[in-house]
């Protein structure tokens, strides 16, 4: 495949990439310090012990590209025909850090940097707020600042926070802020917490290859099954990597969840107002980050509805211009491609 990829919608649509990562030097330093001190969890040790220090060509490229919010990034977008990138502080954000002052400061300064970059490239960059879920009240305030002062279009939370999940009551201020201010909540993976990771590191499977999706789909399923969307019917949840597999499994989840509820098997699981399908088709959006698969994308469209599936590249972790060519050529209708690459993301993020 050799067609030139251009920005500007030569196929009749703009391409908006919705899960694109950046880092700040102080974020990486703080994480690497925890790793060096032996205080980071196993997922962070494996992820940032690798990306932070490996001399390989791939990790050197990724480190350089994560830190850049300027010309290098725009050049890369031009090369693969990405018109706009929705940017977020890379996983795990500040969620591995124990010092709350430090974590809040790093998140807030990352937000300031991202805002400057969005101002420099107003037609190319869209920001998502970084928060510090270890401090839910502060995070709700920062969400307000992100929306009202910085012009950001969503929030990225890198799945569990030190083994805790957003359905837990302590995180209500964050969910309420997202619902009240119409801020899409992108739950992005990180390594599974120590209580879940088991033998996955030894098997080489705890990262983006598998563990990310296992843990993030578990997180999302916790939100679906504990009534979070009955409490916050307007809450918008976004999941990458083919909606972390949920659409493929949804019939089984729904059947077994209902069977468990009917027989009162678990005290925490209560009847919901709707089926799990309903929440998947009403409150959840899926992107194809890291999953440039026409078969998977079509399954998402069929199960979730074609208005809920958005394009993503996952730069700089996965930067493969040929994937764009492959998706341009998908055997779906032109109208579906316009939704997938452009208008679904515009509506979801209000851009
Ligand atoms: C990786 C993949 C790392 C994704 C990421 O952030 C990430 C990886 C640290 O390949 O280790 O965002 N991803 O979303 O697939
Ligand atoms: Mn990612």
Short mmCIF file of N, CA, C and O and ligand atoms in Angstrom, two decimals, residues 19 21 47-48 51 58 90-92 188-189 207-208 212 241 289-290 314 317-318, ligand 1:
data_model
loop_
_atom_site.label_atom_id
_atom_site.label_comp_id
_atom_site.label_asym_id
_atom_site.label_seq_id
_atom_site.Cartn_x
_atom_site.Cartn_y
_atom_site.Cartn_z
N UNK A 19 -6.82 8.68 20.97
CA UNK A 19 -6.11 8.17 22.16
C UNK A 19 -4.62 8.35 21.97
O UNK A 19 -3.87 7.40 21.77
N UNK A 21 -0.89 10.01 23.13
CA UNK A 21 -0.25 10.18 24.45
C UNK A 21 0.89 11.18 24.42
O UNK A 21 1.62 11.30 23.44
N UNK A 47 6.26 -1.61 33.24
CA UNK A 47 5.99 -0.66 32.15
C UNK A 47 7.06 0.42 32.07
O UNK A 47 7.69 0.61 31.03
N UNK A 48 7.28 1.12 33.18
CA UNK A 48 8.20 2.27 33.13
C UNK A 48 9.64 1.88 33.39
O UNK A 48 10.56 2.58 32.93
N UNK A 51 10.02 1.32 29.49
CA UNK A 51 9.98 2.51 28.62
C UNK A 51 10.91 3.62 29.11
O UNK A 51 11.43 4.39 28.32
N UNK A 58 12.92 1.31 19.57
CA UNK A 58 11.49 1.61 19.75
C UNK A 58 11.27 2.49 20.99
O UNK A 58 10.54 3.48 20.94
N UNK A 90 0.27 10.41 29.43
CA UNK A 90 0.39 8.96 29.23
C UNK A 90 0.22 8.15 30.51
O UNK A 90 0.44 8.65 31.62
N UNK A 91 -0.17 6.93 30.33
CA UNK A 91 -0.43 5.98 31.41
C UNK A 91 0.85 5.69 32.20
O UNK A 91 1.90 5.53 31.59
N UNK A 92 0.79 5.61 33.52
CA UNK A 92 -0.40 5.70 34.38
C UNK A 92 -0.72 7.10 34.88
O UNK A 92 -1.31 7.21 35.96
N UNK A 188 -8.37 4.60 30.34
CA UNK A 188 -7.24 4.06 29.58
C UNK A 188 -6.53 3.01 30.44
O UNK A 188 -6.46 3.16 31.64
N UNK A 189 -5.97 1.98 29.82
CA UNK A 189 -5.31 0.94 30.62
C UNK A 189 -4.03 1.40 31.32
O UNK A 189 -3.40 2.37 30.93
N UNK A 207 1.22 -6.35 30.06
CA UNK A 207 1.18 -5.02 29.44
C UNK A 207 0.12 -4.89 28.37
O UNK A 207 -0.94 -5.53 28.42
N UNK A 208 0.43 -4.05 27.37
CA UNK A 208 -0.54 -3.76 26.31
C UNK A 208 -0.93 -5.01 25.53
O UNK A 208 -1.99 -5.05 24.90
N UNK A 212 -3.42 -5.20 30.05
CA UNK A 212 -4.12 -3.91 29.97
C UNK A 212 -5.62 -4.12 29.73
O UNK A 212 -6.47 -3.53 30.39
N UNK A 241 -8.95 0.29 22.45
CA UNK A 241 -8.59 -1.10 22.19
C UNK A 241 -9.82 -1.97 21.92
O UNK A 241 -10.03 -3.01 22.54
N UNK A 289 -8.09 2.12 19.12
CA UNK A 289 -6.66 2.27 19.44
C UNK A 289 -5.99 0.90 19.51
O UNK A 289 -6.51 -0.02 20.13
N UNK A 290 -4.83 0.79 18.88
CA UNK A 290 -4.07 -0.46 18.96
C UNK A 290 -4.78 -1.65 18.35
O UNK A 290 -4.35 -2.79 18.56
N UNK A 314 -3.06 5.74 18.84
CA UNK A 314 -2.23 5.41 19.99
C UNK A 314 -0.77 5.79 19.76
O UNK A 314 0.14 5.09 20.20
N UNK A 317 2.96 5.02 20.82
CA UNK A 317 3.21 3.60 21.12
C UNK A 317 2.99 2.74 19.89
O UNK A 317 3.63 1.72 19.70
N UNK A 318 2.00 3.12 19.10
CA UNK A 318 1.73 2.37 17.88
C UNK A 318 1.59 3.41 16.77
O UNK A 318 0.59 4.09 16.69
C1 LIG B 1 1.62 0.78 25.65
C2 LIG B 1 0.42 0.75 24.97
C3 LIG B 1 1.86 1.78 26.58
C4 LIG B 1 -0.52 1.72 25.19
C5 LIG B 1 0.91 2.77 26.78
O1 LIG B 1 1.07 3.76 27.71
C6 LIG B 1 -0.26 2.78 26.05
C7 LIG B 1 2.60 -0.26 25.42
C8 LIG B 1 2.13 3.65 28.63
O2 LIG B 1 2.72 -0.73 24.27
O3 LIG B 1 3.30 -0.65 26.36
O4 LIG B 1 -1.08 3.82 26.14
N1 LIG B 1 -1.77 1.56 24.55
O5 LIG B 1 -2.73 2.27 24.83
O6 LIG B 1 -1.92 0.52 23.82
#
